[in-house]
Amino acid sequence: MRSARLGPASRGGGEFDHDAFVYRSTDELAEFGVAFVESGLATGGEVFIAGAAAGVAALRAALGGEPAGVSLRNTSEWAPHPATRLRAFHRLVTSRLRAGVPTLHLMGEPLWPSGPPAIRMEWARYESVLNAVLAPFPVTLICLYNGLLLAPELVADAGRTHPEFVDAAGARPTGAFEPPATLLRQWTPEAAPPPAGATVLADPQSPTTARGAVTEAARRVGVDAPRTEDLGIAVSEVLTNAALHAGGATRVAMWTEAGRFVCQVDDAGPGMDDPLAGYRPPSPDEVAGRGLWLARQLVELLQIMPGGSAGTTVRLHVPLGAARAA
């Protein structure tokens, strides 16, 4: 492997380098990972890797543990949702750069779920959004894709969310990369109406009343207390956003599907032009603009879509049952 290729310093420094690595065995991943670690440490930077358990174990064995400046994590345990992982990577990068680390080498393996297509799509959207959120920083990020286990369409999407594929021979353009705003618009469908049998609030204009109705409905169908509390806060943020920018909510509907409780908030405002709304972490000095970002952190999935006839639709998804222990 040409290890110099893997460091941002080799590309002029100060730029975000975002590649995809499709591996087909833990041995291949470990060999690649060792070269990646060596390259990162050679720049004077730090290395952070969150991968599947078997791959991390193989890499740890090849490295003889975790050398100074290297952190290895299980991707199933480290910020295992798209929104919280986006926040975690951003926090990691900004905190370590503020501490004086000159550059960071990161590897991350998306936690592709077996649930509904909308949940899987959110991980693909996350991969795209990384290009915008980490763009200002001197970081190399390689996203890991298991070529034996993943569906071919997921690997194909990696070409749209990453400028390059990289392997032991070097890097090559994917030939399919699209800027995040362009790709997210393509991946944002128009909202369908709530299903027959959904509960619809008679008066969604009062955020307090609507929040109480949503949390009560969530409790009745089996959402546990911590998730219900988070959902209530997220719904309040969405309703407040609708009141500030769209004249208030016109409908709040609730139903269950595929083991999840879904709450939909509709408004009749001018629509939302920014496909990255709620994905960019707010800066510390921002007073406004935190609502959708906070709401994304609190639920399993938040979708922002054009309304069926006008305005914007926001859907919040939370799993039924108890949260898995950390």
GROMACS .gro file of C-alpha atoms in nm:
model
  326
    1MET     CA    1   0.000   0.000   0.000
    2ARG     CA    2   0.122   0.348  -0.078
    3SER     CA    3   0.079   0.478   0.275
    4ALA     CA    4   0.160   0.837   0.175
    5ARG     CA    5  -0.166   0.838  -0.018
    6LEU     CA    6  -0.362   0.793   0.302
    7GLY     CA    7  -0.260   1.114   0.476
    8PRO     CA    8  -0.418   1.455   0.415
    9ALA     CA    9  -0.070   1.607   0.426
   10SER     CA   10   0.004   1.427   0.099
   11ARG     CA   11  -0.279   1.623  -0.063
   12GLY     CA   12  -0.176   1.968   0.051
   13GLY     CA   13  -0.321   1.955   0.404
   14GLY     CA   14  -0.629   2.117   0.549
   15GLU     CA   15  -0.879   1.930   0.335
   16PHE     CA   16  -1.131   1.658   0.400
   17ASP     CA   17  -1.050   1.331   0.223
   18HIS     CA   18  -1.346   1.090   0.215
   19ASP     CA   19  -1.302   0.747   0.055
   20ALA     CA   20  -1.477   0.409   0.063
   21PHE     CA   21  -1.298   0.077   0.114
   22VAL     CA   22  -1.482  -0.240   0.012
   23TYR     CA   23  -1.325  -0.536   0.193
   24ARG     CA   24  -1.397  -0.906   0.153
   25SER     CA   25  -1.226  -1.063   0.453
   26THR     CA   26  -1.113  -0.964   0.800
   27ASP     CA   27  -0.754  -1.035   0.696
   28GLU     CA   28  -0.783  -0.787   0.409
   29LEU     CA   29  -0.932  -0.530   0.646
   30ALA     CA   30  -0.660  -0.586   0.906
   31GLU     CA   31  -0.381  -0.551   0.650
   32PHE     CA   32  -0.531  -0.233   0.511
   33GLY     CA   33  -0.600  -0.101   0.860
   34VAL     CA   34  -0.242  -0.149   0.978
   35ALA     CA   35  -0.113   0.057   0.684
   36PHE     CA   36  -0.380   0.319   0.755
   37VAL     CA   37  -0.278   0.341   1.120
   38GLU     CA   38   0.091   0.368   1.032
   39SER     CA   39   0.016   0.644   0.781
   40GLY     CA   40  -0.193   0.839   1.030
   41LEU     CA   41   0.063   0.818   1.308
   42ALA     CA   42   0.341   0.916   1.066
   43THR     CA   43   0.170   1.254   1.012
   44GLY     CA   44   0.179   1.321   1.386
   45GLY     CA   45  -0.196   1.283   1.405
   46GLU     CA   46  -0.433   1.043   1.573
   47VAL     CA   47  -0.630   0.745   1.443
   48PHE     CA   48  -0.984   0.644   1.534
   49ILE     CA   49  -1.153   0.334   1.390
   50ALA     CA   50  -1.510   0.211   1.448
   51GLY     CA   51  -1.564  -0.117   1.266
   52ALA     CA   52  -1.744  -0.448   1.291
   53ALA     CA   53  -1.640  -0.657   1.591
   54ALA     CA   54  -1.453  -0.923   1.393
   55GLY     CA   55  -1.258  -0.670   1.190
   56VAL     CA   56  -1.166  -0.462   1.494
   57ALA     CA   57  -1.048  -0.776   1.675
   58ALA     CA   58  -0.831  -0.875   1.378
   59LEU     CA   59  -0.686  -0.524   1.354
   60ARG     CA   60  -0.617  -0.510   1.728
   61ALA     CA   61  -0.434  -0.843   1.705
   62ALA     CA   62  -0.230  -0.722   1.406
   63LEU     CA   63  -0.135  -0.402   1.592
   64GLY     CA   64  -0.061  -0.583   1.915
   65GLY     CA   65  -0.327  -0.383   2.099
   66GLU     CA   66  -0.403  -0.013   2.070
   67PRO     CA   67  -0.084   0.188   2.019
   68ALA     CA   68  -0.062   0.541   2.159
   69GLY     CA   69  -0.272   0.773   1.945
   70VAL     CA   70  -0.498   0.493   1.821
   71SER     CA   71  -0.855   0.416   1.933
   72LEU     CA   72  -1.053   0.111   1.818
   73ARG     CA   73  -1.429   0.078   1.871
   74ASN     CA   74  -1.710  -0.164   1.789
   75THR     CA   75  -1.938   0.008   1.539
   76SER     CA   76  -2.244  -0.160   1.696
   77GLU     CA   77  -2.174   0.019   2.024
   78TRP     CA   78  -2.018   0.352   1.927
   79ALA     CA   79  -2.296   0.604   1.841
   80PRO     CA   80  -2.499   0.334   1.659
   81HIS     CA   81  -2.746   0.567   1.482
   82PRO     CA   82  -2.680   0.797   1.185
   83ALA     CA   83  -2.759   1.126   1.362
   84THR     CA   84  -2.571   1.046   1.682
   85ARG     CA   85  -2.272   0.917   1.485
   86LEU     CA   86  -2.262   1.232   1.276
   87ARG     CA   87  -2.254   1.432   1.598
   88ALA     CA   88  -1.993   1.199   1.750
   89PHE     CA   89  -1.756   1.230   1.455
   90HIS     CA   90  -1.797   1.607   1.447
   91ARG     CA   91  -1.734   1.630   1.822
   92LEU     CA   92  -1.432   1.400   1.799
   93VAL     CA   93  -1.278   1.601   1.517
   94THR     CA   94  -1.338   1.946   1.664
   95SER     CA   95  -1.229   1.851   2.016
   96ARG     CA   96  -0.905   1.683   1.906
   97LEU     CA   97  -0.813   1.964   1.668
   98ARG     CA   98  -0.875   2.218   1.945
   99ALA     CA   99  -0.643   2.008   2.163
  100GLY     CA  100  -0.365   2.062   1.909
  101VAL     CA  101  -0.376   1.737   1.712
  102PRO     CA  102  -0.268   1.839   1.358
  103THR     CA  103  -0.475   1.587   1.166
  104LEU     CA  104  -0.702   1.288   1.215
  105HIS     CA  105  -0.727   0.955   1.035
  106LEU     CA  106  -1.072   0.802   1.080
  107MET     CA  107  -1.237   0.479   0.971
  108GLY     CA  108  -1.607   0.417   1.017
  109GLU     CA  109  -1.833   0.128   0.926
  110PRO     CA  110  -2.202   0.217   0.890
  111LEU     CA  111  -2.432  -0.002   1.094
  112TRP     CA  112  -2.656  -0.116   0.811
  113PRO     CA  113  -2.978  -0.236   0.977
  114SER     CA  114  -3.214  -0.509   0.866
  115GLY     CA  115  -3.519  -0.290   0.929
  116PRO     CA  116  -3.737  -0.080   0.699
  117PRO     CA  117  -3.582   0.073   0.383
  118ALA     CA  118  -3.619   0.423   0.528
  119ILE     CA  119  -3.382   0.334   0.814
  120ARG     CA  120  -3.125   0.185   0.577
  121MET     CA  121  -3.153   0.490   0.352
  122GLU     CA  122  -3.074   0.717   0.646
  123TRP     CA  123  -2.731   0.556   0.676
  124ALA     CA  124  -2.668   0.627   0.307
  125ARG     CA  125  -2.779   0.987   0.362
  126TYR     CA  126  -2.542   1.008   0.658
  127GLU     CA  127  -2.254   0.895   0.437
  128SER     CA  128  -2.334   1.178   0.197
  129VAL     CA  129  -2.381   1.443   0.467
  130LEU     CA  130  -2.034   1.369   0.608
  131ASN     CA  131  -1.895   1.545   0.299
  132ALA     CA  132  -2.058   1.870   0.412
  133VAL     CA  133  -2.019   1.844   0.790
  134LEU     CA  134  -1.648   1.752   0.792
  135ALA     CA  135  -1.546   1.952   0.483
  136PRO     CA  136  -1.360   2.227   0.675
  137PHE     CA  137  -1.129   1.993   0.863
  138PRO     CA  138  -0.789   1.827   0.795
  139VAL     CA  139  -0.930   1.476   0.819
  140THR     CA  140  -0.900   1.153   0.625
  141LEU     CA  141  -1.212   0.938   0.664
  142ILE     CA  142  -1.241   0.595   0.506
  143CYS     CA  143  -1.581   0.428   0.526
  144LEU     CA  144  -1.580   0.049   0.541
  145TYR     CA  145  -1.811  -0.171   0.334
  146ASN     CA  146  -1.823  -0.550   0.372
  147GLY     CA  147  -1.839  -0.662   0.010
  148LEU     CA  148  -1.945  -1.018   0.105
  149LEU     CA  149  -2.236  -0.931   0.332
  150LEU     CA  150  -2.385  -0.610   0.194
  151ALA     CA  151  -2.643  -0.591  -0.082
  152PRO     CA  152  -2.490  -0.476  -0.413
  153GLU     CA  153  -2.705  -0.162  -0.416
  154LEU     CA  154  -2.554  -0.046  -0.086
  155VAL     CA  155  -2.204  -0.085  -0.225
  156ALA     CA  156  -2.311   0.095  -0.542
  157ASP     CA  157  -2.445   0.385  -0.335
  158ALA     CA  158  -2.098   0.421  -0.182
  159GLY     CA  159  -1.987   0.545  -0.521
  160ARG     CA  160  -2.242   0.825  -0.502
  161THR     CA  161  -2.149   0.930  -0.146
  162HIS     CA  162  -1.769   0.907  -0.175
  163PRO     CA  163  -1.541   1.072  -0.431
  164GLU     CA  164  -1.302   0.776  -0.439
  165PHE     CA  165  -1.271   0.404  -0.374
  166VAL     CA  166  -0.946   0.310  -0.204
  167ASP     CA  167  -0.766  -0.022  -0.156
  168ALA     CA  168  -0.414  -0.156  -0.114
  169ALA     CA  169  -0.323  -0.040  -0.466
  170GLY     CA  170  -0.427   0.321  -0.406
  171ALA     CA  171  -0.730   0.533  -0.487
  172ARG     CA  172  -0.948   0.574  -0.793
  173PRO     CA  173  -1.247   0.799  -0.859
  174THR     CA  174  -1.581   0.632  -0.808
  175GLY     CA  175  -1.715   0.809  -1.116
  176ALA     CA  176  -2.057   0.846  -0.956
  177PHE     CA  177  -2.003   1.094  -0.672
  178GLU     CA  178  -2.271   1.360  -0.624
  179PRO     CA  179  -2.261   1.661  -0.388
  180PRO     CA  180  -2.467   1.610  -0.072
  181ALA     CA  181  -2.736   1.869  -0.151
  182THR     CA  182  -2.791   1.719  -0.497
  183LEU     CA  183  -2.803   1.361  -0.375
  184LEU     CA  184  -3.025   1.426  -0.074
  185ARG     CA  185  -3.281   1.600  -0.296
  186GLN     CA  186  -3.291   1.289  -0.515
  187TRP     CA  187  -3.329   1.071  -0.207
  188THR     CA  188  -3.614   1.275  -0.057
  189PRO     CA  189  -3.955   1.152  -0.176
  190GLU     CA  190  -4.278   1.347  -0.150
  191ALA     CA  191  -4.462   1.251   0.166
  192ALA     CA  192  -4.748   1.004   0.143
  193PRO     CA  193  -5.059   1.072   0.353
  194PRO     CA  194  -5.094   0.895   0.689
  195PRO     CA  195  -5.231   0.541   0.658
  196ALA     CA  196  -5.594   0.460   0.716
  197GLY     CA  197  -5.653   0.415   1.086
  198ALA     CA  198  -5.392   0.670   1.195
  199THR     CA  199  -5.484   0.885   1.493
  200VAL     CA  200  -5.513   1.251   1.385
  201LEU     CA  201  -5.520   1.533   1.639
  202ALA     CA  202  -5.818   1.764   1.609
  203ASP     CA  203  -5.615   2.075   1.701
  204PRO     CA  204  -5.238   2.050   1.648
  205GLN     CA  205  -5.174   2.423   1.696
  206SER     CA  206  -5.088   2.396   2.067
  207PRO     CA  207  -4.740   2.240   2.101
  208THR     CA  208  -4.803   2.152   2.465
  209THR     CA  209  -5.132   1.975   2.392
  210ALA     CA  210  -4.990   1.800   2.087
  211ARG     CA  211  -4.683   1.683   2.276
  212GLY     CA  212  -4.899   1.537   2.551
  213ALA     CA  213  -5.118   1.353   2.301
  214VAL     CA  214  -4.817   1.211   2.116
  215THR     CA  215  -4.637   1.088   2.427
  216GLU     CA  216  -4.954   0.934   2.566
  217ALA     CA  217  -5.015   0.750   2.238
  218ALA     CA  218  -4.654   0.629   2.234
  219ARG     CA  219  -4.682   0.493   2.587
  220ARG     CA  220  -5.005   0.310   2.503
  221VAL     CA  221  -4.847   0.118   2.216
  222GLY     CA  222  -4.539   0.016   2.415
  223VAL     CA  223  -4.267   0.277   2.360
  224ASP     CA  224  -4.057   0.277   2.676
  225ALA     CA  225  -4.034   0.577   2.909
  226PRO     CA  226  -3.691   0.715   2.806
  227ARG     CA  227  -3.776   0.699   2.435
  228THR     CA  228  -4.118   0.850   2.501
  229GLU     CA  229  -3.960   1.142   2.683
  230ASP     CA  230  -3.710   1.198   2.400
  231LEU     CA  231  -3.991   1.176   2.144
  232GLY     CA  232  -4.188   1.440   2.333
  233ILE     CA  233  -3.895   1.682   2.322
  234ALA     CA  234  -3.836   1.611   1.952
  235VAL     CA  235  -4.204   1.667   1.868
  236SER     CA  236  -4.199   1.997   2.059
  237GLU     CA  237  -3.897   2.111   1.856
  238VAL     CA  238  -4.066   2.020   1.527
  239LEU     CA  239  -4.391   2.193   1.626
  240THR     CA  240  -4.202   2.502   1.737
  241ASN     CA  241  -4.014   2.509   1.409
  242ALA     CA  242  -4.344   2.488   1.220
  243ALA     CA  243  -4.486   2.774   1.428
  244LEU     CA  244  -4.182   2.994   1.364
  245HIS     CA  245  -4.143   2.931   0.992
  246ALA     CA  246  -4.470   2.794   0.853
  247GLY     CA  247  -4.757   2.942   1.049
  248GLY     CA  248  -4.794   2.635   1.269
  249ALA     CA  249  -4.877   2.269   1.217
  250THR     CA  250  -5.188   2.181   1.017
  251ARG     CA  251  -5.196   1.814   1.113
  252VAL     CA  252  -5.034   1.576   1.361
  253ALA     CA  253  -5.093   1.207   1.292
  254MET     CA  254  -4.971   0.892   1.470
  255TRP     CA  255  -4.959   0.523   1.385
  256THR     CA  256  -4.746   0.210   1.421
  257GLU     CA  257  -4.569   0.020   1.145
  258ALA     CA  258  -4.285  -0.233   1.125
  259GLY     CA  259  -4.231  -0.232   1.501
  260ARG     CA  260  -4.211   0.145   1.525
  261PHE     CA  261  -4.426   0.432   1.644
  262VAL     CA  262  -4.449   0.707   1.383
  263CYS     CA  263  -4.556   1.067   1.438
  264GLN     CA  264  -4.613   1.292   1.138
  265VAL     CA  265  -4.627   1.672   1.158
  266ASP     CA  266  -4.757   1.863   0.854
  267ASP     CA  267  -4.754   2.236   0.785
  268ALA     CA  268  -4.869   2.455   0.496
  269GLY     CA  269  -4.566   2.685   0.486
  270PRO     CA  270  -4.341   2.775   0.194
  271GLY     CA  271  -4.145   2.450   0.215
  272MET     CA  272  -3.788   2.381   0.319
  273ASP     CA  273  -3.514   2.457   0.066
  274ASP     CA  274  -3.218   2.312   0.256
  275PRO     CA  275  -3.190   1.933   0.214
  276LEU     CA  276  -2.928   1.928   0.493
  277ALA     CA  277  -3.164   2.086   0.748
  278GLY     CA  278  -3.102   1.939   1.091
  279TYR     CA  279  -2.786   1.757   0.985
  280ARG     CA  280  -2.527   2.029   1.043
  281PRO     CA  281  -2.424   2.058   1.410
  282PRO     CA  282  -2.496   2.413   1.528
  283SER     CA  283  -2.200   2.626   1.629
  284PRO     CA  284  -2.172   2.720   1.998
  285ASP     CA  285  -2.264   3.083   1.930
  286GLU     CA  286  -2.583   3.004   1.736
  287VAL     CA  287  -2.898   3.101   1.924
  288ALA     CA  288  -3.152   2.973   1.670
  289GLY     CA  289  -3.151   2.682   1.428
  290ARG     CA  290  -3.097   2.403   1.679
  291GLY     CA  291  -3.447   2.254   1.684
  292LEU     CA  292  -3.433   2.011   1.392
  293TRP     CA  293  -3.076   1.913   1.477
  294LEU     CA  294  -3.181   1.833   1.834
  295ALA     CA  295  -3.488   1.643   1.715
  296ARG     CA  296  -3.268   1.423   1.493
  297GLN     CA  297  -3.057   1.328   1.795
  298LEU     CA  298  -3.357   1.214   1.998
  299VAL     CA  299  -3.536   0.971   1.764
  300GLU     CA  300  -3.430   0.674   1.558
  301LEU     CA  301  -3.522   0.846   1.233
  302LEU     CA  302  -3.642   1.194   1.140
  303GLN     CA  303  -3.756   1.250   0.782
  304ILE     CA  304  -3.819   1.594   0.629
  305MET     CA  305  -4.017   1.572   0.306
  306PRO     CA  306  -4.222   1.795   0.077
  307GLY     CA  307  -4.589   1.780   0.176
  308GLY     CA  308  -4.833   1.600  -0.050
  309SER     CA  309  -4.995   1.923  -0.173
  310ALA     CA  310  -4.799   2.204  -0.003
  311GLY     CA  311  -4.573   2.277   0.288
  312THR     CA  312  -4.345   2.035   0.469
  313THR     CA  313  -4.396   1.697   0.633
  314VAL     CA  314  -4.176   1.580   0.920
  315ARG     CA  315  -4.191   1.218   1.035
  316LEU     CA  316  -4.040   1.096   1.361
  317HIS     CA  317  -3.983   0.723   1.414
  318VAL     CA  318  -3.907   0.545   1.744
  319PRO     CA  319  -3.894   0.168   1.809
  320LEU     CA  320  -4.157  -0.003   2.018
  321GLY     CA  321  -4.046  -0.185   2.333
  322ALA     CA  322  -3.752  -0.122   2.563
  323ALA     CA  323  -3.423   0.031   2.455
  324ARG     CA  324  -3.129  -0.206   2.426
  325ALA     CA  325  -2.882  -0.178   2.711
  326ALA     CA  326  -2.568   0.012   2.617
   0.00000   0.00000   0.00000
